[in-house]
Amino acid sequence: MKGKVKNLIKLIKNAEIYAPKYLGKKDVLVIADKIVRIEDHIDGYDNVPEVETFDFSGKKLLPGYIDIHMHITGGGGEQGPASRVPEAMLSQITSCGITTVVGLLGTDGITRSVENLVAKARALTEEGITAYCLTGAYGIPSTTITGSVEKDIMMVPPIIGTKIAVSDHRSSNPQGPELIAVASATRRGGLLANVAGLVTMHMGSGVGKLDPLFYALDHSDIPAKNFLPTHMLRTQELMEEGAKLVRRGGYFDMTAGSTDEDMEIGAEKIMELLSWDGMSTEHLTLSSDAFGSQPKFNEQGECIGLTYCSPKYLHLTIKSLVRRGLPLEDAIKLLTSTPAELLGKAGVKGCVAEGADADLLVLDEKLDIDSLFAKGQTAILNKEITLKGRFEY
């Protein structure tokens, strides 16, 4: 019991704060899982045995990353059962600076069930991070637990929205009216449960592009904020369609690469997007697609190769964007304040602020991950993992 009391209060001193806005050098006081004070100097806690003090002089303190698109139960399967990707382990997530995830299904909505997804999200939350999830998968009607998208969101925490696939040869090829039906049920469920009601749209490279989404915006009253098309760096046409969506008040998500080369190409595309009129990191998010498969198809639609994504490319992309001239406080919005806004967690997640969750990421002078706190728990300290899942050895 004594050890638990000791770990309850943490005092972080002398860190350069990116909230994500740069605040300068500050001290931060954490009690349990919340930030309670941020001041230039917080004194009076020396030699108090219940307080752990961390001196992060010369280091940067920013919000823990929010990965809004992760296959926490594993993805894959496009080359048969042996190609199913394993589930994510806690330290695989936290070692990349991630403290909040949104789990979802991929192509396989049969052997990968929403029930399993809910259980995995709850397990990760018990182990130390915050995990939400989405009902649905690639097909229509949506894969659910209760038989209803709306009822799943209302009655099954931590479900906060729906997954659907659009303009992809593996999808059910939903058109505008079908997308409106799914989005309407998702929004109602979100309102009733007081959660985001987010429709995450896997975007393929099909000829339809964002046509179903623009149809839904033109023929319904569903706010643009309830839709989040993802994988939007896939083609130049999708990037241009995404820019049109942002100019209408919407958001879109971009997937970090699955290799070093892909990551650098993606960073260059993000810089290109940000040079266009009306574009900023306040309406764009970055996600890993981690543990989701990356199949390669030939012109006949045959799967000729398959790998899977790693969450490490999120932080590597941030470092690449900063090297390319994007200010750190703008770059990290992709993984902090903007996804928090979409999740309805502004002021709670994705920020360093009094009253916010104590999800805090510490970077060294090279912008490498030094330490991490998840809901006030020390997950990484001085580049050593200190928090692991139950079955990690």
Tab-separated table of C-alpha atoms in Angstrom:
chain	number	residue	atom	x	y	z
A	1	MET	CA	0.000	0.000	0.000
A	2	LYS	CA	2.881	2.313	0.793
A	3	GLY	CA	4.279	1.929	-2.753
A	4	LYS	CA	0.908	2.832	-4.260
A	5	VAL	CA	0.713	6.018	-2.197
A	6	LYS	CA	4.237	6.964	-3.239
A	7	ASN	CA	3.375	6.641	-6.919
A	8	LEU	CA	0.153	8.624	-6.558
A	9	ILE	CA	1.815	12.081	-6.794
A	10	LYS	CA	4.373	13.025	-9.437
A	11	LEU	CA	6.191	16.304	-9.861
A	12	ILE	CA	7.741	16.946	-13.269
A	13	LYS	CA	10.228	19.796	-13.273
A	14	ASN	CA	12.054	21.942	-15.813
A	15	ALA	CA	10.511	20.493	-18.985
A	16	GLU	CA	9.851	22.499	-22.143
A	17	ILE	CA	6.073	22.182	-22.500
A	18	TYR	CA	4.299	21.666	-25.834
A	19	ALA	CA	0.633	21.623	-24.892
A	20	PRO	CA	0.670	21.247	-28.027
A	21	LYS	CA	1.235	25.030	-28.135
A	22	TYR	CA	4.686	25.884	-26.850
A	23	LEU	CA	4.415	27.165	-23.263
A	24	GLY	CA	8.099	27.378	-22.323
A	25	LYS	CA	9.772	25.764	-19.338
A	26	LYS	CA	7.266	24.718	-16.668
A	27	ASP	CA	6.714	22.365	-13.748
A	28	VAL	CA	3.770	19.955	-13.819
A	29	LEU	CA	2.095	18.339	-10.820
A	30	VAL	CA	0.220	15.067	-11.335
A	31	ILE	CA	-2.055	13.439	-8.772
A	32	ALA	CA	-3.270	9.950	-9.661
A	33	ASP	CA	-4.278	10.107	-13.337
A	34	LYS	CA	-4.800	13.888	-13.681
A	35	ILE	CA	-2.694	16.991	-14.206
A	36	VAL	CA	-3.576	19.345	-11.349
A	37	ARG	CA	-1.065	22.208	-11.623
A	38	ILE	CA	1.170	23.754	-14.280
A	39	GLU	CA	3.365	26.639	-13.143
A	40	ASP	CA	6.766	28.154	-13.781
A	41	HIS	CA	7.931	26.689	-10.477
A	42	ILE	CA	6.187	24.285	-8.130
A	43	ASP	CA	8.041	24.087	-4.836
A	44	GLY	CA	7.486	22.734	-1.365
A	45	TYR	CA	7.538	19.018	-2.187
A	46	ASP	CA	11.192	18.280	-1.451
A	47	ASN	CA	11.733	15.198	0.693
A	48	VAL	CA	8.021	14.379	0.746
A	49	PRO	CA	8.060	10.548	0.537
A	50	GLU	CA	4.690	10.353	-1.264
A	51	VAL	CA	5.959	12.493	-4.162
A	52	GLU	CA	8.090	11.213	-7.040
A	53	THR	CA	10.091	14.006	-8.654
A	54	PHE	CA	11.392	13.900	-12.243
A	55	ASP	CA	13.865	16.471	-13.543
A	56	PHE	CA	13.470	16.748	-17.321
A	57	SER	CA	15.825	19.681	-17.882
A	58	GLY	CA	16.646	20.031	-21.572
A	59	LYS	CA	13.760	17.766	-22.559
A	60	LYS	CA	10.356	18.377	-24.111
A	61	LEU	CA	7.054	17.398	-22.506
A	62	LEU	CA	4.038	16.937	-24.789
A	63	PRO	CA	0.739	15.074	-24.745
A	64	GLY	CA	0.808	11.321	-25.164
A	65	TYR	CA	-0.039	10.323	-28.722
A	66	ILE	CA	-3.546	9.288	-29.783
A	67	ASP	CA	-3.546	6.583	-32.458
A	68	ILE	CA	-7.013	6.830	-33.935
A	69	HIS	CA	-6.682	3.733	-36.165
A	70	MET	CA	-5.041	0.577	-34.787
A	71	HIS	CA	-5.843	-3.113	-35.329
A	72	ILE	CA	-5.355	-4.057	-31.694
A	73	THR	CA	-6.640	-7.621	-32.268
A	74	GLY	CA	-4.511	-8.019	-35.385
A	75	GLY	CA	-5.499	-7.709	-39.014
A	76	GLY	CA	-4.489	-9.565	-42.126
A	77	GLY	CA	-5.884	-12.758	-43.563
A	78	GLU	CA	-5.803	-11.842	-47.256
A	79	GLN	CA	-3.495	-14.809	-47.897
A	80	GLY	CA	-5.367	-17.287	-45.738
A	81	PRO	CA	-5.484	-18.066	-42.005
A	82	ALA	CA	-1.692	-18.255	-41.646
A	83	SER	CA	-1.484	-14.584	-42.710
A	84	ARG	CA	-3.495	-13.365	-39.713
A	85	VAL	CA	-1.463	-10.760	-37.815
A	86	PRO	CA	-0.969	-11.279	-34.035
A	87	GLU	CA	-2.649	-9.044	-31.466
A	88	ALA	CA	-0.897	-5.950	-30.139
A	89	MET	CA	0.916	-6.097	-26.810
A	90	LEU	CA	0.875	-3.157	-24.414
A	91	SER	CA	4.570	-2.252	-24.615
A	92	GLN	CA	4.485	-2.372	-28.425
A	93	ILE	CA	2.064	0.532	-28.175
A	94	THR	CA	3.562	2.554	-25.327
A	95	SER	CA	7.129	2.238	-26.626
A	96	CYS	CA	5.991	4.429	-29.527
A	97	GLY	CA	4.672	7.227	-27.296
A	98	ILE	CA	1.034	6.174	-27.646
A	99	THR	CA	-1.274	6.443	-24.635
A	100	THR	CA	-4.708	6.307	-26.334
A	101	VAL	CA	-5.860	4.034	-29.163
A	102	VAL	CA	-8.993	3.433	-31.197
A	103	GLY	CA	-9.170	-0.239	-32.146
A	104	LEU	CA	-11.016	-1.512	-35.197
A	105	LEU	CA	-11.448	-4.482	-37.483
A	106	GLY	CA	-10.074	-4.820	-41.006
A	107	THR	CA	-10.922	-7.023	-43.973
A	108	ASP	CA	-11.556	-9.992	-41.696
A	109	GLY	CA	-14.770	-9.367	-39.813
A	110	ILE	CA	-15.417	-13.084	-39.391
A	111	THR	CA	-12.576	-14.611	-37.365
A	112	ARG	CA	-11.842	-11.159	-35.889
A	113	SER	CA	-15.049	-10.338	-34.013
A	114	VAL	CA	-16.324	-7.125	-32.473
A	115	GLU	CA	-16.671	-9.075	-29.209
A	116	ASN	CA	-12.945	-9.857	-29.260
A	117	LEU	CA	-12.192	-6.238	-30.132
A	118	VAL	CA	-14.179	-4.958	-27.142
A	119	ALA	CA	-12.423	-7.414	-24.821
A	120	LYS	CA	-8.992	-6.375	-26.124
A	121	ALA	CA	-9.786	-2.672	-25.728
A	122	ARG	CA	-10.888	-3.305	-22.154
A	123	ALA	CA	-7.742	-5.349	-21.501
A	124	LEU	CA	-5.444	-2.579	-22.747
A	125	THR	CA	-7.306	-0.075	-20.593
A	126	GLU	CA	-6.901	-2.309	-17.541
A	127	GLU	CA	-3.192	-2.676	-18.320
A	128	GLY	CA	-2.620	1.073	-18.324
A	129	ILE	CA	-3.572	3.012	-21.469
A	130	THR	CA	-6.926	4.253	-22.789
A	131	ALA	CA	-8.509	2.163	-25.528
A	132	TYR	CA	-11.733	2.747	-27.445
A	133	CYS	CA	-13.049	0.724	-30.374
A	134	LEU	CA	-15.429	0.764	-33.328
A	135	THR	CA	-18.159	-1.663	-34.306
A	136	GLY	CA	-18.432	-2.815	-37.919
A	137	ALA	CA	-15.798	-3.957	-40.410
A	138	TYR	CA	-15.516	-3.888	-44.225
A	139	GLY	CA	-18.928	-5.282	-45.056
A	140	ILE	CA	-22.506	-4.058	-45.088
A	141	PRO	CA	-24.629	-4.725	-43.123
A	142	SER	CA	-22.131	-3.880	-40.400
A	143	THR	CA	-20.715	-6.600	-38.197
A	144	THR	CA	-22.103	-5.909	-34.695
A	145	ILE	CA	-22.639	-7.486	-31.286
A	146	THR	CA	-26.284	-6.578	-30.711
A	147	GLY	CA	-27.456	-6.628	-34.324
A	148	SER	CA	-27.573	-2.831	-34.425
A	149	VAL	CA	-24.851	-0.227	-34.907
A	150	GLU	CA	-26.825	2.233	-32.798
A	151	LYS	CA	-27.370	-0.263	-29.996
A	152	ASP	CA	-23.712	-1.354	-29.978
A	153	ILE	CA	-22.585	2.233	-29.458
A	154	MET	CA	-25.230	2.919	-26.831
A	155	MET	CA	-24.915	-0.286	-24.824
A	156	VAL	CA	-21.358	-1.606	-25.252
A	157	PRO	CA	-18.565	0.544	-23.881
A	158	PRO	CA	-15.904	1.233	-25.105
A	159	ILE	CA	-17.487	1.339	-28.603
A	160	ILE	CA	-17.583	4.952	-29.849
A	161	GLY	CA	-18.401	4.615	-33.547
A	162	THR	CA	-18.417	2.476	-36.681
A	163	LYS	CA	-15.932	1.199	-39.236
A	164	ILE	CA	-16.879	0.932	-42.917
A	165	ALA	CA	-14.920	0.386	-46.153
A	166	VAL	CA	-15.509	2.541	-49.241
A	167	SER	CA	-14.170	2.562	-52.817
A	168	ASP	CA	-12.243	-0.676	-52.310
A	169	HIS	CA	-12.538	-3.996	-54.128
A	170	ARG	CA	-12.775	-5.769	-50.734
A	171	SER	CA	-15.644	-3.571	-49.531
A	172	SER	CA	-19.396	-3.887	-50.060
A	173	ASN	CA	-19.111	-0.798	-52.297
A	174	PRO	CA	-21.543	1.339	-50.293
A	175	GLN	CA	-23.023	4.290	-52.122
A	176	GLY	CA	-24.345	7.547	-50.717
A	177	PRO	CA	-27.716	6.323	-49.343
A	178	GLU	CA	-26.095	3.342	-47.604
A	179	LEU	CA	-23.451	5.562	-46.056
A	180	ILE	CA	-26.165	7.934	-44.814
A	181	ALA	CA	-27.974	5.013	-43.143
A	182	VAL	CA	-24.825	3.828	-41.334
A	183	ALA	CA	-23.780	7.352	-40.365
A	184	SER	CA	-27.250	8.257	-39.087
A	185	ALA	CA	-27.339	5.214	-36.812
A	186	THR	CA	-23.791	5.949	-35.664
A	187	ARG	CA	-24.575	9.566	-34.874
A	188	ARG	CA	-27.738	8.680	-32.943
A	189	GLY	CA	-25.851	6.080	-30.954
A	190	GLY	CA	-23.106	8.589	-30.250
A	191	LEU	CA	-25.574	11.179	-28.993
A	192	LEU	CA	-27.359	8.666	-26.759
A	193	ALA	CA	-24.118	7.314	-25.294
A	194	ASN	CA	-22.373	10.713	-25.173
A	195	VAL	CA	-19.469	9.434	-27.273
A	196	ALA	CA	-17.987	10.550	-30.576
A	197	GLY	CA	-20.318	8.725	-32.997
A	198	LEU	CA	-17.459	8.584	-35.490
A	199	VAL	CA	-17.688	6.820	-38.858
A	200	THR	CA	-14.177	5.761	-39.841
A	201	MET	CA	-14.104	5.112	-43.579
A	202	HIS	CA	-11.382	2.848	-44.935
A	203	MET	CA	-10.610	4.362	-48.320
A	204	GLY	CA	-9.354	2.199	-51.159
A	205	SER	CA	-8.105	3.408	-54.521
A	206	GLY	CA	-11.373	2.688	-56.321
A	207	VAL	CA	-12.912	5.036	-58.867
A	208	GLY	CA	-15.626	6.205	-56.455
A	209	LYS	CA	-13.125	7.986	-54.177
A	210	LEU	CA	-15.069	10.198	-51.704
A	211	ASP	CA	-18.225	10.367	-53.848
A	212	PRO	CA	-20.402	8.533	-51.250
A	213	LEU	CA	-19.241	10.935	-48.527
A	214	PHE	CA	-19.944	14.059	-50.548
A	215	TYR	CA	-23.351	12.590	-51.430
A	216	ALA	CA	-24.044	12.097	-47.717
A	217	LEU	CA	-23.061	15.682	-46.941
A	218	ASP	CA	-25.244	16.988	-49.763
A	219	HIS	CA	-28.294	14.828	-48.982
A	220	SER	CA	-28.377	14.633	-45.174
A	221	ASP	CA	-27.886	16.800	-42.113
A	222	ILE	CA	-25.084	14.663	-40.650
A	223	PRO	CA	-22.164	16.944	-39.695
A	224	ALA	CA	-18.946	16.513	-41.643
A	225	LYS	CA	-17.129	15.980	-38.327
A	226	ASN	CA	-18.833	12.582	-37.908
A	227	PHE	CA	-16.956	11.175	-40.909
A	228	LEU	CA	-13.266	10.301	-40.911
A	229	PRO	CA	-11.952	8.884	-44.192
A	230	THR	CA	-8.580	7.234	-43.660
A	231	HIS	CA	-5.606	6.097	-45.783
A	232	MET	CA	-5.988	9.401	-47.616
A	233	LEU	CA	-2.370	9.570	-48.797
A	234	ARG	CA	-3.005	6.505	-50.953
A	235	THR	CA	-3.432	8.496	-54.182
A	236	GLN	CA	-3.118	12.082	-55.348
A	237	GLU	CA	-6.819	12.033	-56.200
A	238	LEU	CA	-7.751	11.107	-52.633
A	239	MET	CA	-5.533	13.869	-51.279
A	240	GLU	CA	-7.301	16.399	-53.506
A	241	GLU	CA	-10.713	15.057	-52.468
A	242	GLY	CA	-9.628	15.263	-48.838
A	243	ALA	CA	-8.724	18.928	-49.278
A	244	LYS	CA	-12.243	19.573	-50.604
A	245	LEU	CA	-13.644	17.855	-47.521
A	246	VAL	CA	-11.541	19.983	-45.147
A	247	ARG	CA	-12.745	23.134	-46.894
A	248	ARG	CA	-16.281	21.984	-46.082
A	249	GLY	CA	-15.415	21.678	-42.407
A	250	GLY	CA	-14.444	18.015	-42.424
A	251	TYR	CA	-11.399	16.043	-41.329
A	252	PHE	CA	-9.372	13.215	-42.768
A	253	ASP	CA	-6.818	10.714	-41.531
A	254	MET	CA	-3.471	9.778	-43.034
A	255	THR	CA	-1.626	6.501	-42.514
A	256	ALA	CA	2.025	6.499	-41.524
A	257	GLY	CA	4.189	4.289	-43.735
A	258	SER	CA	4.987	0.634	-43.128
A	259	THR	CA	8.665	1.037	-44.109
A	260	ASP	CA	11.263	3.775	-43.675
A	261	GLU	CA	10.927	4.684	-47.337
A	262	ASP	CA	7.125	4.794	-47.219
A	263	MET	CA	7.281	6.905	-44.074
A	264	GLU	CA	9.480	9.519	-45.750
A	265	ILE	CA	7.251	9.570	-48.823
A	266	GLY	CA	4.238	10.052	-46.570
A	267	ALA	CA	5.915	12.919	-44.718
A	268	GLU	CA	6.635	14.634	-48.034
A	269	LYS	CA	2.982	14.242	-49.038
A	270	ILE	CA	1.859	15.753	-45.724
A	271	MET	CA	4.111	18.744	-46.299
A	272	GLU	CA	2.588	19.107	-49.776
A	273	LEU	CA	-0.933	19.002	-48.331
A	274	LEU	CA	-0.100	21.651	-45.752
A	275	SER	CA	1.029	23.993	-48.521
A	276	TRP	CA	-2.460	23.980	-50.074
A	277	ASP	CA	-5.034	26.664	-49.313
A	278	GLY	CA	-7.134	26.020	-46.225
A	279	MET	CA	-5.081	23.088	-44.958
A	280	SER	CA	-3.657	22.784	-41.440
A	281	THR	CA	-2.932	20.115	-38.867
A	282	GLU	CA	-6.085	21.184	-37.037
A	283	HIS	CA	-8.191	19.183	-39.519
A	284	LEU	CA	-5.789	16.321	-40.263
A	285	THR	CA	-4.917	13.285	-38.191
A	286	LEU	CA	-2.160	10.707	-38.484
A	287	SER	CA	-2.599	7.065	-37.523
A	288	SER	CA	-0.488	3.921	-37.689
A	289	ASP	CA	-2.855	1.226	-39.012
A	290	ALA	CA	-0.620	-0.851	-36.731
A	291	PHE	CA	-0.998	-4.640	-36.817
A	292	GLY	CA	-3.175	-4.211	-39.887
A	293	SER	CA	-2.030	-5.943	-43.034
A	294	GLN	CA	-0.429	-4.227	-45.992
A	295	PRO	CA	-1.312	-6.508	-48.914
A	296	LYS	CA	-0.086	-5.969	-52.453
A	297	PHE	CA	-2.486	-6.786	-55.285
A	298	ASN	CA	-1.782	-7.157	-58.985
A	299	GLU	CA	-4.047	-5.825	-61.728
A	300	GLN	CA	-6.154	-8.977	-61.540
A	301	GLY	CA	-6.875	-8.365	-57.848
A	302	GLU	CA	-4.657	-11.237	-56.707
A	303	CYS	CA	-2.754	-10.808	-53.445
A	304	ILE	CA	0.932	-11.167	-54.332
A	305	GLY	CA	2.512	-10.026	-51.073
A	306	LEU	CA	1.647	-9.052	-47.533
A	307	THR	CA	3.254	-7.381	-44.550
A	308	TYR	CA	1.849	-5.405	-41.623
A	309	CYS	CA	2.234	-1.962	-40.108
A	310	SER	CA	4.177	-0.928	-37.022
A	311	PRO	CA	3.180	1.856	-34.607
A	312	LYS	CA	6.789	3.107	-34.564
A	313	TYR	CA	6.233	5.036	-37.792
A	314	LEU	CA	3.952	7.545	-36.071
A	315	HIS	CA	6.768	9.157	-34.093
A	316	LEU	CA	9.226	8.709	-36.955
A	317	THR	CA	6.834	10.672	-39.162
A	318	ILE	CA	6.687	13.490	-36.597
A	319	LYS	CA	10.492	13.652	-36.563
A	320	SER	CA	10.566	13.677	-40.367
A	321	LEU	CA	8.024	16.512	-40.524
A	322	VAL	CA	10.073	18.588	-38.097
A	323	ARG	CA	13.233	17.955	-40.153
A	324	ARG	CA	11.304	19.225	-43.171
A	325	GLY	CA	10.528	22.493	-41.388
A	326	LEU	CA	7.145	21.945	-39.734
A	327	PRO	CA	7.173	23.367	-36.167
A	328	LEU	CA	6.921	20.659	-33.509
A	329	GLU	CA	3.821	22.242	-31.982
A	330	ASP	CA	2.042	21.983	-35.345
A	331	ALA	CA	3.289	18.506	-36.173
A	332	ILE	CA	2.121	16.925	-32.930
A	333	LYS	CA	-1.427	18.217	-33.398
A	334	LEU	CA	-1.822	15.336	-35.875
A	335	LEU	CA	-1.510	12.917	-32.950
A	336	THR	CA	-2.830	14.956	-30.036
A	337	SER	CA	-5.316	17.825	-30.100
A	338	THR	CA	-6.933	17.060	-33.479
A	339	PRO	CA	-7.783	13.395	-32.796
A	340	ALA	CA	-8.888	14.419	-29.297
A	341	GLU	CA	-11.335	16.875	-30.901
A	342	LEU	CA	-12.766	14.131	-33.123
A	343	LEU	CA	-13.128	11.813	-30.137
A	344	GLY	CA	-14.960	14.454	-28.124
A	345	LYS	CA	-12.067	14.520	-25.639
A	346	ALA	CA	-10.703	18.038	-26.159
A	347	GLY	CA	-9.288	19.313	-22.879
A	348	VAL	CA	-9.063	15.765	-21.519
A	349	LYS	CA	-6.852	13.974	-24.035
A	350	GLY	CA	-4.270	15.314	-26.466
A	351	CYS	CA	-3.211	18.266	-24.330
A	352	VAL	CA	-1.032	19.283	-21.411
A	353	ALA	CA	-3.501	21.239	-19.297
A	354	GLU	CA	-4.805	21.395	-15.755
A	355	GLY	CA	-7.628	18.883	-15.402
A	356	ALA	CA	-6.460	16.806	-18.366
A	357	ASP	CA	-5.505	13.150	-18.194
A	358	ALA	CA	-1.873	12.658	-17.236
A	359	ASP	CA	-0.863	11.171	-20.590
A	360	LEU	CA	2.554	12.725	-21.072
A	361	LEU	CA	5.371	12.051	-23.524
A	362	VAL	CA	8.953	13.196	-22.923
A	363	LEU	CA	11.387	13.693	-25.813
A	364	ASP	CA	15.128	14.223	-25.565
A	365	GLU	CA	17.177	16.822	-27.418
A	366	LYS	CA	17.166	14.631	-30.565
A	367	LEU	CA	13.373	14.264	-30.360
A	368	ASP	CA	13.740	10.596	-29.446
A	369	ILE	CA	11.299	9.119	-26.929
A	370	ASP	CA	12.782	9.369	-23.437
A	371	SER	CA	9.882	8.763	-21.032
A	372	LEU	CA	6.115	8.247	-21.030
A	373	PHE	CA	3.330	8.524	-18.481
A	374	ALA	CA	-0.030	6.891	-19.221
A	375	LYS	CA	-2.888	7.982	-16.969
A	376	GLY	CA	-0.244	8.964	-14.433
A	377	GLN	CA	1.593	5.638	-14.499
A	378	THR	CA	5.234	5.577	-15.527
A	379	ALA	CA	5.319	3.484	-18.705
A	380	ILE	CA	8.817	4.434	-19.925
A	381	LEU	CA	11.575	6.109	-17.938
A	382	ASN	CA	14.970	7.084	-19.345
A	383	LYS	CA	14.234	4.957	-22.427
A	384	GLU	CA	13.498	1.829	-20.410
A	385	ILE	CA	10.030	0.230	-20.530
A	386	THR	CA	8.630	0.087	-17.002
A	387	LEU	CA	5.020	-0.913	-17.723
A	388	LYS	CA	4.217	-4.167	-19.508
A	389	GLY	CA	1.117	-6.179	-20.222
A	390	ARG	CA	0.196	-9.183	-18.112
A	391	PHE	CA	1.637	-11.769	-20.490
A	392	GLU	CA	4.738	-9.909	-21.645
A	393	TYR	CA	7.995	-11.508	-20.585
